[in-house]
Amino acid sequence: MSRRSGAAQATLSRRAPTPRSVHLTLVVADQIHLVRHGEVFNPDRVLYGRLPNFRLSDLGHRMARSAADDLLERKRPITALIASPLQRTQESAQPISQAFELLIRTDERVIEPSNLFEGTSLSARNSALRNPQHWPWLRNPFEPSWGEPYLSISARMYAAIESAWESTAEGDAAIVSHQLPIWTVHRALAGERLFHDPRKRRCSLSSITTLERRGDGFIEVGYADPAAGLQGLATDVGAV
């Protein structure tokens, strides 16, 4: 063999190293806990929706602490905490933040849905539903016509849950959100129609709905109502 051919083979060997197998392991969250906020201070019975400056009541703070205590008692590591940007959810996330020494990551995708009745009264005597000018807003309860479509709520919540699952290296993630978004997720995962009677939602103040990943999707594996003993004292349950 000539020197030239030998040199060529040596060069080829340097340029084409033997391929090695590389195995990548995706590390993700174990469980996702959807936590509803506590009671809001709302003496005027206003449908507040996304309006600013609606804080937790004293009872609401107690409820939020109950949710944090429940998560602690499970002895599961919460390593990620996400919350809606609204004041009531940020305040409800604080006890969880303190209990697990976590920063709160704000995610617009888990916010309360928009609502045309926002800012109107919920009291029976002055209810906005009694005003004929508002009746056209009620033309389609299946979408619904008065606010963000259920399909939109479901899609953005699922995207936020997926992001929380993928971005949490280990342990569980807690997402502090609102009743309608959480209940919409429940119905979507159960294969139920998204239209429903708001009075029949199983999503109490400071309740915890727990999800796990199975295959390409999520399933609901648990529901807890740690503030059950306080629910009867609430004057604002927020079902809209």
PDB file of C-alpha atoms in Angstrom:
ATOM      1  CA  MET A   1       0.000   0.000   0.000  1.00  0.00           C
ATOM      2  CA  SER A   2       1.410   3.416  -0.945  1.00  0.00           C
ATOM      3  CA  ARG A   3       2.012   6.183   1.542  1.00  0.00           C
ATOM      4  CA  ARG A   4      -0.711   8.241  -0.181  1.00  0.00           C
ATOM      5  CA  SER A   5      -3.379   5.559   0.196  1.00  0.00           C
ATOM      6  CA  GLY A   6      -2.339   4.947   3.804  1.00  0.00           C
ATOM      7  CA  ALA A   7      -2.595   8.661   4.588  1.00  0.00           C
ATOM      8  CA  ALA A   8      -5.993   8.809   2.890  1.00  0.00           C
ATOM      9  CA  GLN A   9      -7.295   5.965   5.037  1.00  0.00           C
ATOM     10  CA  ALA A  10      -5.968   7.646   8.192  1.00  0.00           C
ATOM     11  CA  THR A  11      -7.707  10.898   7.239  1.00  0.00           C
ATOM     12  CA  LEU A  12     -10.974   9.055   6.536  1.00  0.00           C
ATOM     13  CA  SER A  13     -10.769   7.365   9.932  1.00  0.00           C
ATOM     14  CA  ARG A  14     -10.344  10.702  11.669  1.00  0.00           C
ATOM     15  CA  ARG A  15     -13.287  12.243   9.780  1.00  0.00           C
ATOM     16  CA  ALA A  16     -15.709   9.373  10.334  1.00  0.00           C
ATOM     17  CA  PRO A  17     -15.581   8.215  13.965  1.00  0.00           C
ATOM     18  CA  THR A  18     -17.592   5.180  14.961  1.00  0.00           C
ATOM     19  CA  PRO A  19     -21.209   6.266  15.773  1.00  0.00           C
ATOM     20  CA  ARG A  20     -22.257   5.974  19.439  1.00  0.00           C
ATOM     21  CA  SER A  21     -25.795   5.463  20.709  1.00  0.00           C
ATOM     22  CA  VAL A  22     -27.197   8.384  22.713  1.00  0.00           C
ATOM     23  CA  HIS A  23     -30.221   7.825  24.954  1.00  0.00           C
ATOM     24  CA  LEU A  24     -32.164  10.908  26.092  1.00  0.00           C
ATOM     25  CA  THR A  25     -34.572  10.638  29.005  1.00  0.00           C
ATOM     26  CA  LEU A  26     -37.394  13.189  29.288  1.00  0.00           C
ATOM     27  CA  VAL A  27     -37.814  14.138  32.957  1.00  0.00           C
ATOM     28  CA  VAL A  28     -41.218  15.656  33.659  1.00  0.00           C
ATOM     29  CA  ALA A  29     -43.699  16.375  36.462  1.00  0.00           C
ATOM     30  CA  ASP A  30     -45.305  13.478  38.327  1.00  0.00           C
ATOM     31  CA  GLN A  31     -48.669  15.104  39.112  1.00  0.00           C
ATOM     32  CA  ILE A  32     -50.394  18.390  38.317  1.00  0.00           C
ATOM     33  CA  HIS A  33     -52.574  19.894  41.062  1.00  0.00           C
ATOM     34  CA  LEU A  34     -55.230  22.407  39.932  1.00  0.00           C
ATOM     35  CA  VAL A  35     -55.978  24.571  42.969  1.00  0.00           C
ATOM     36  CA  ARG A  36     -58.921  26.946  43.052  1.00  0.00           C
ATOM     37  CA  HIS A  37     -58.517  30.273  44.873  1.00  0.00           C
ATOM     38  CA  GLY A  38     -60.153  31.018  48.227  1.00  0.00           C
ATOM     39  CA  GLU A  39     -63.188  33.200  48.926  1.00  0.00           C
ATOM     40  CA  VAL A  40     -63.068  36.754  47.563  1.00  0.00           C
ATOM     41  CA  PHE A  41     -64.053  39.837  49.584  1.00  0.00           C
ATOM     42  CA  ASN A  42     -67.120  40.927  47.611  1.00  0.00           C
ATOM     43  CA  PRO A  43     -69.720  42.572  49.867  1.00  0.00           C
ATOM     44  CA  ASP A  44     -71.497  44.238  46.924  1.00  0.00           C
ATOM     45  CA  ARG A  45     -72.028  40.895  45.127  1.00  0.00           C
ATOM     46  CA  VAL A  46     -70.354  42.060  41.914  1.00  0.00           C
ATOM     47  CA  LEU A  47     -69.518  39.643  39.122  1.00  0.00           C
ATOM     48  CA  TYR A  48     -65.827  40.571  39.164  1.00  0.00           C
ATOM     49  CA  GLY A  49     -64.412  38.306  36.441  1.00  0.00           C
ATOM     50  CA  ARG A  50     -61.054  39.785  35.476  1.00  0.00           C
ATOM     51  CA  LEU A  51     -61.579  43.115  37.248  1.00  0.00           C
ATOM     52  CA  PRO A  52     -58.581  44.229  39.345  1.00  0.00           C
ATOM     53  CA  ASN A  53     -58.414  44.723  43.122  1.00  0.00           C
ATOM     54  CA  PHE A  54     -60.663  41.858  44.174  1.00  0.00           C
ATOM     55  CA  ARG A  55     -58.692  40.370  47.040  1.00  0.00           C
ATOM     56  CA  LEU A  56     -59.264  37.378  49.279  1.00  0.00           C
ATOM     57  CA  SER A  57     -61.462  37.780  52.327  1.00  0.00           C
ATOM     58  CA  ASP A  58     -60.126  36.761  55.738  1.00  0.00           C
ATOM     59  CA  LEU A  59     -61.973  33.478  55.242  1.00  0.00           C
ATOM     60  CA  GLY A  60     -60.408  33.156  51.800  1.00  0.00           C
ATOM     61  CA  HIS A  61     -56.923  33.377  53.311  1.00  0.00           C
ATOM     62  CA  ARG A  62     -57.823  30.586  55.740  1.00  0.00           C
ATOM     63  CA  MET A  63     -59.062  28.493  52.822  1.00  0.00           C
ATOM     64  CA  ALA A  64     -55.850  29.072  50.879  1.00  0.00           C
ATOM     65  CA  ARG A  65     -53.796  27.941  53.874  1.00  0.00           C
ATOM     66  CA  SER A  66     -55.947  24.803  54.061  1.00  0.00           C
ATOM     67  CA  ALA A  67     -55.029  23.962  50.465  1.00  0.00           C
ATOM     68  CA  ALA A  68     -51.321  24.456  51.178  1.00  0.00           C
ATOM     69  CA  ASP A  69     -51.573  22.298  54.312  1.00  0.00           C
ATOM     70  CA  ASP A  70     -53.291  19.547  52.324  1.00  0.00           C
ATOM     71  CA  LEU A  71     -50.500  19.512  49.750  1.00  0.00           C
ATOM     72  CA  LEU A  72     -47.893  19.389  52.530  1.00  0.00           C
ATOM     73  CA  GLU A  73     -49.630  16.480  54.230  1.00  0.00           C
ATOM     74  CA  ARG A  74     -49.416  14.452  51.032  1.00  0.00           C
ATOM     75  CA  LYS A  75     -45.626  14.424  51.440  1.00  0.00           C
ATOM     76  CA  ARG A  76     -45.190  14.923  47.719  1.00  0.00           C
ATOM     77  CA  PRO A  77     -42.570  17.421  46.529  1.00  0.00           C
ATOM     78  CA  ILE A  78     -44.151  20.439  44.850  1.00  0.00           C
ATOM     79  CA  THR A  79     -41.348  21.868  42.719  1.00  0.00           C
ATOM     80  CA  ALA A  80     -43.252  24.267  40.453  1.00  0.00           C
ATOM     81  CA  LEU A  81     -45.971  26.796  41.289  1.00  0.00           C
ATOM     82  CA  ILE A  82     -47.989  28.583  38.608  1.00  0.00           C
ATOM     83  CA  ALA A  83     -50.834  31.053  39.147  1.00  0.00           C
ATOM     84  CA  SER A  84     -53.287  33.215  37.256  1.00  0.00           C
ATOM     85  CA  PRO A  85     -52.282  36.910  37.280  1.00  0.00           C
ATOM     86  CA  LEU A  86     -55.407  38.015  39.173  1.00  0.00           C
ATOM     87  CA  GLN A  87     -55.038  39.168  42.772  1.00  0.00           C
ATOM     88  CA  ARG A  88     -57.157  36.423  44.316  1.00  0.00           C
ATOM     89  CA  THR A  89     -55.098  33.646  42.729  1.00  0.00           C
ATOM     90  CA  GLN A  90     -51.771  35.298  43.486  1.00  0.00           C
ATOM     91  CA  GLU A  91     -52.812  35.608  47.148  1.00  0.00           C
ATOM     92  CA  SER A  92     -54.066  32.012  47.184  1.00  0.00           C
ATOM     93  CA  ALA A  93     -50.703  30.833  45.848  1.00  0.00           C
ATOM     94  CA  GLN A  94     -48.763  32.547  48.648  1.00  0.00           C
ATOM     95  CA  PRO A  95     -49.253  29.830  51.313  1.00  0.00           C
ATOM     96  CA  ILE A  96     -48.096  27.179  48.820  1.00  0.00           C
ATOM     97  CA  SER A  97     -45.127  29.363  47.900  1.00  0.00           C
ATOM     98  CA  GLN A  98     -44.150  29.673  51.563  1.00  0.00           C
ATOM     99  CA  ALA A  99     -44.747  26.011  52.389  1.00  0.00           C
ATOM    100  CA  PHE A 100     -42.570  24.703  49.556  1.00  0.00           C
ATOM    101  CA  GLU A 101     -40.209  27.697  49.232  1.00  0.00           C
ATOM    102  CA  LEU A 102     -41.164  28.345  45.626  1.00  0.00           C
ATOM    103  CA  LEU A 103     -41.428  31.411  43.448  1.00  0.00           C
ATOM    104  CA  ILE A 104     -44.825  31.973  41.819  1.00  0.00           C
ATOM    105  CA  ARG A 105     -44.752  31.824  38.027  1.00  0.00           C
ATOM    106  CA  THR A 106     -47.602  33.836  36.515  1.00  0.00           C
ATOM    107  CA  ASP A 107     -49.353  32.339  33.485  1.00  0.00           C
ATOM    108  CA  GLU A 108     -52.066  34.245  31.623  1.00  0.00           C
ATOM    109  CA  ARG A 109     -53.405  30.977  30.209  1.00  0.00           C
ATOM    110  CA  VAL A 110     -54.960  29.964  33.542  1.00  0.00           C
ATOM    111  CA  ILE A 111     -56.825  33.260  34.083  1.00  0.00           C
ATOM    112  CA  GLU A 112     -60.570  33.673  34.645  1.00  0.00           C
ATOM    113  CA  PRO A 113     -62.544  33.733  31.355  1.00  0.00           C
ATOM    114  CA  SER A 114     -63.810  37.043  29.994  1.00  0.00           C
ATOM    115  CA  ASN A 115     -67.491  37.775  30.632  1.00  0.00           C
ATOM    116  CA  LEU A 116     -69.859  40.445  29.291  1.00  0.00           C
ATOM    117  CA  PHE A 117     -71.589  40.577  32.680  1.00  0.00           C
ATOM    118  CA  GLU A 118     -68.346  41.599  34.376  1.00  0.00           C
ATOM    119  CA  GLY A 119     -68.931  44.440  36.842  1.00  0.00           C
ATOM    120  CA  THR A 120     -72.690  43.881  37.100  1.00  0.00           C
ATOM    121  CA  SER A 121     -74.635  42.880  40.197  1.00  0.00           C
ATOM    122  CA  LEU A 122     -75.361  39.287  41.160  1.00  0.00           C
ATOM    123  CA  SER A 123     -77.981  40.106  43.791  1.00  0.00           C
ATOM    124  CA  ALA A 124     -81.490  38.818  43.045  1.00  0.00           C
ATOM    125  CA  ARG A 125     -83.104  42.246  43.124  1.00  0.00           C
ATOM    126  CA  ASN A 126     -80.577  43.957  40.862  1.00  0.00           C
ATOM    127  CA  SER A 127     -79.432  40.990  38.824  1.00  0.00           C
ATOM    128  CA  ALA A 128     -78.171  41.856  35.345  1.00  0.00           C
ATOM    129  CA  LEU A 129     -80.166  38.895  34.052  1.00  0.00           C
ATOM    130  CA  ARG A 130     -83.367  40.843  34.736  1.00  0.00           C
ATOM    131  CA  ASN A 131     -82.332  43.650  32.382  1.00  0.00           C
ATOM    132  CA  PRO A 132     -83.846  43.160  28.861  1.00  0.00           C
ATOM    133  CA  GLN A 133     -80.832  44.936  27.354  1.00  0.00           C
ATOM    134  CA  HIS A 134     -78.686  41.998  28.445  1.00  0.00           C
ATOM    135  CA  TRP A 135     -80.925  39.254  27.100  1.00  0.00           C
ATOM    136  CA  PRO A 136     -79.213  39.102  23.659  1.00  0.00           C
ATOM    137  CA  TRP A 137     -76.042  38.079  25.507  1.00  0.00           C
ATOM    138  CA  LEU A 138     -77.839  34.899  26.586  1.00  0.00           C
ATOM    139  CA  ARG A 139     -78.777  33.735  23.082  1.00  0.00           C
ATOM    140  CA  ASN A 140     -76.385  30.771  23.065  1.00  0.00           C
ATOM    141  CA  PRO A 141     -75.594  29.134  26.423  1.00  0.00           C
ATOM    142  CA  PHE A 142     -73.757  26.289  24.674  1.00  0.00           C
ATOM    143  CA  GLU A 143     -70.811  28.450  23.532  1.00  0.00           C
ATOM    144  CA  PRO A 144     -71.463  30.612  25.695  1.00  0.00           C
ATOM    145  CA  SER A 145     -72.459  33.844  23.949  1.00  0.00           C
ATOM    146  CA  TRP A 146     -71.767  36.026  27.018  1.00  0.00           C
ATOM    147  CA  GLY A 147     -68.099  35.159  27.382  1.00  0.00           C
ATOM    148  CA  GLU A 148     -65.046  33.244  26.273  1.00  0.00           C
ATOM    149  CA  PRO A 149     -65.993  30.012  24.469  1.00  0.00           C
ATOM    150  CA  TYR A 150     -65.624  26.818  26.480  1.00  0.00           C
ATOM    151  CA  LEU A 151     -63.417  25.370  23.731  1.00  0.00           C
ATOM    152  CA  SER A 152     -61.031  28.315  24.086  1.00  0.00           C
ATOM    153  CA  ILE A 153     -60.882  27.898  27.869  1.00  0.00           C
ATOM    154  CA  SER A 154     -60.177  24.192  27.503  1.00  0.00           C
ATOM    155  CA  ALA A 155     -57.450  24.730  24.894  1.00  0.00           C
ATOM    156  CA  ARG A 156     -55.504  27.348  26.833  1.00  0.00           C
ATOM    157  CA  MET A 157     -55.770  25.453  30.117  1.00  0.00           C
ATOM    158  CA  TYR A 158     -54.560  22.255  28.461  1.00  0.00           C
ATOM    159  CA  ALA A 159     -51.631  24.153  26.938  1.00  0.00           C
ATOM    160  CA  ALA A 160     -50.700  25.555  30.360  1.00  0.00           C
ATOM    161  CA  ILE A 161     -50.967  22.108  31.973  1.00  0.00           C
ATOM    162  CA  GLU A 162     -48.829  20.590  29.204  1.00  0.00           C
ATOM    163  CA  SER A 163     -46.209  23.323  29.683  1.00  0.00           C
ATOM    164  CA  ALA A 164     -46.163  22.799  33.455  1.00  0.00           C
ATOM    165  CA  TRP A 165     -45.745  19.048  32.962  1.00  0.00           C
ATOM    166  CA  GLU A 166     -42.917  19.413  30.451  1.00  0.00           C
ATOM    167  CA  SER A 167     -41.019  22.164  32.308  1.00  0.00           C
ATOM    168  CA  THR A 168     -41.044  20.561  35.764  1.00  0.00           C
ATOM    169  CA  ALA A 169     -37.886  18.469  36.055  1.00  0.00           C
ATOM    170  CA  GLU A 170     -39.109  16.360  38.975  1.00  0.00           C
ATOM    171  CA  GLY A 171     -41.826  16.364  41.602  1.00  0.00           C
ATOM    172  CA  ASP A 172     -45.289  17.872  41.190  1.00  0.00           C
ATOM    173  CA  ALA A 173     -46.590  21.168  39.827  1.00  0.00           C
ATOM    174  CA  ALA A 174     -49.399  23.227  41.373  1.00  0.00           C
ATOM    175  CA  ILE A 175     -51.502  25.585  39.249  1.00  0.00           C
ATOM    176  CA  VAL A 176     -53.692  28.096  41.096  1.00  0.00           C
ATOM    177  CA  SER A 177     -56.612  29.013  38.862  1.00  0.00           C
ATOM    178  CA  HIS A 178     -60.369  29.602  38.881  1.00  0.00           C
ATOM    179  CA  GLN A 179     -63.507  27.491  39.071  1.00  0.00           C
ATOM    180  CA  LEU A 180     -64.661  27.592  35.444  1.00  0.00           C
ATOM    181  CA  PRO A 181     -61.225  26.853  33.907  1.00  0.00           C
ATOM    182  CA  ILE A 182     -60.647  23.954  36.307  1.00  0.00           C
ATOM    183  CA  TRP A 183     -64.139  22.544  35.798  1.00  0.00           C
ATOM    184  CA  THR A 184     -63.791  22.866  32.027  1.00  0.00           C
ATOM    185  CA  VAL A 185     -60.609  20.766  32.215  1.00  0.00           C
ATOM    186  CA  HIS A 186     -62.457  18.186  34.319  1.00  0.00           C
ATOM    187  CA  ARG A 187     -65.276  17.869  31.789  1.00  0.00           C
ATOM    188  CA  ALA A 188     -62.923  17.774  28.801  1.00  0.00           C
ATOM    189  CA  LEU A 189     -60.820  14.986  30.322  1.00  0.00           C
ATOM    190  CA  ALA A 190     -63.960  13.051  31.256  1.00  0.00           C
ATOM    191  CA  GLY A 191     -65.237  13.281  27.683  1.00  0.00           C
ATOM    192  CA  GLU A 192     -68.292  15.269  28.767  1.00  0.00           C
ATOM    193  CA  ARG A 193     -69.841  18.194  26.896  1.00  0.00           C
ATOM    194  CA  LEU A 194     -68.373  21.492  28.064  1.00  0.00           C
ATOM    195  CA  PHE A 195     -71.754  23.213  28.421  1.00  0.00           C
ATOM    196  CA  HIS A 196     -73.081  22.688  31.964  1.00  0.00           C
ATOM    197  CA  ASP A 197     -75.070  24.112  34.868  1.00  0.00           C
ATOM    198  CA  PRO A 198     -72.719  26.359  36.939  1.00  0.00           C
ATOM    199  CA  ARG A 199     -74.616  25.445  40.109  1.00  0.00           C
ATOM    200  CA  LYS A 200     -73.546  21.807  39.754  1.00  0.00           C
ATOM    201  CA  ARG A 201     -69.785  22.243  39.503  1.00  0.00           C
ATOM    202  CA  ARG A 202     -67.696  20.083  41.810  1.00  0.00           C
ATOM    203  CA  CYS A 203     -64.966  22.653  42.343  1.00  0.00           C
ATOM    204  CA  SER A 204     -65.224  24.262  45.776  1.00  0.00           C
ATOM    205  CA  LEU A 205     -63.180  27.210  46.977  1.00  0.00           C
ATOM    206  CA  SER A 206     -59.536  26.159  47.543  1.00  0.00           C
ATOM    207  CA  SER A 207     -60.276  22.656  46.239  1.00  0.00           C
ATOM    208  CA  ILE A 208     -57.553  20.578  44.596  1.00  0.00           C
ATOM    209  CA  THR A 209     -58.097  18.600  41.380  1.00  0.00           C
ATOM    210  CA  THR A 210     -55.147  16.304  40.647  1.00  0.00           C
ATOM    211  CA  LEU A 211     -54.057  15.072  37.217  1.00  0.00           C
ATOM    212  CA  GLU A 212     -51.524  12.535  35.989  1.00  0.00           C
ATOM    213  CA  ARG A 213     -50.088  11.932  32.553  1.00  0.00           C
ATOM    214  CA  ARG A 214     -51.179   8.720  30.875  1.00  0.00           C
ATOM    215  CA  GLY A 215     -49.963   8.093  27.354  1.00  0.00           C
ATOM    216  CA  ASP A 216     -50.427  11.185  25.230  1.00  0.00           C
ATOM    217  CA  GLY A 217     -52.868  12.895  27.587  1.00  0.00           C
ATOM    218  CA  PHE A 218     -53.909  13.498  31.173  1.00  0.00           C
ATOM    219  CA  ILE A 219     -56.439  11.865  33.448  1.00  0.00           C
ATOM    220  CA  GLU A 220     -57.964  13.076  36.695  1.00  0.00           C
ATOM    221  CA  VAL A 221     -56.801  10.941  39.625  1.00  0.00           C
ATOM    222  CA  GLY A 222     -58.105  12.848  42.628  1.00  0.00           C
ATOM    223  CA  TYR A 223     -60.238  15.618  44.064  1.00  0.00           C
ATOM    224  CA  ALA A 224     -59.890  17.103  47.551  1.00  0.00           C
ATOM    225  CA  ASP A 225     -61.826  19.787  49.414  1.00  0.00           C
ATOM    226  CA  PRO A 226     -59.455  20.760  52.250  1.00  0.00           C
ATOM    227  CA  ALA A 227     -61.543  23.828  53.124  1.00  0.00           C
ATOM    228  CA  ALA A 228     -64.781  21.821  53.394  1.00  0.00           C
ATOM    229  CA  GLY A 229     -65.296  22.916  56.989  1.00  0.00           C
ATOM    230  CA  LEU A 230     -65.175  26.569  55.916  1.00  0.00           C
ATOM    231  CA  GLN A 231     -67.405  26.404  52.820  1.00  0.00           C
ATOM    232  CA  GLY A 232     -70.596  27.008  54.807  1.00  0.00           C
ATOM    233  CA  LEU A 233     -69.220  30.338  56.041  1.00  0.00           C
ATOM    234  CA  ALA A 234     -68.560  31.674  52.542  1.00  0.00           C
ATOM    235  CA  THR A 235     -70.796  34.419  51.153  1.00  0.00           C
ATOM    236  CA  ASP A 236     -69.054  34.598  47.766  1.00  0.00           C
ATOM    237  CA  VAL A 237     -68.707  31.283  45.951  1.00  0.00           C
ATOM    238  CA  GLY A 238     -68.117  32.854  42.539  1.00  0.00           C
ATOM    239  CA  ALA A 239     -70.005  30.428  40.279  1.00  0.00           C
ATOM    240  CA  VAL A 240     -70.771  32.152  36.948  1.00  0.00           C
TER     241      VAL A 240
END
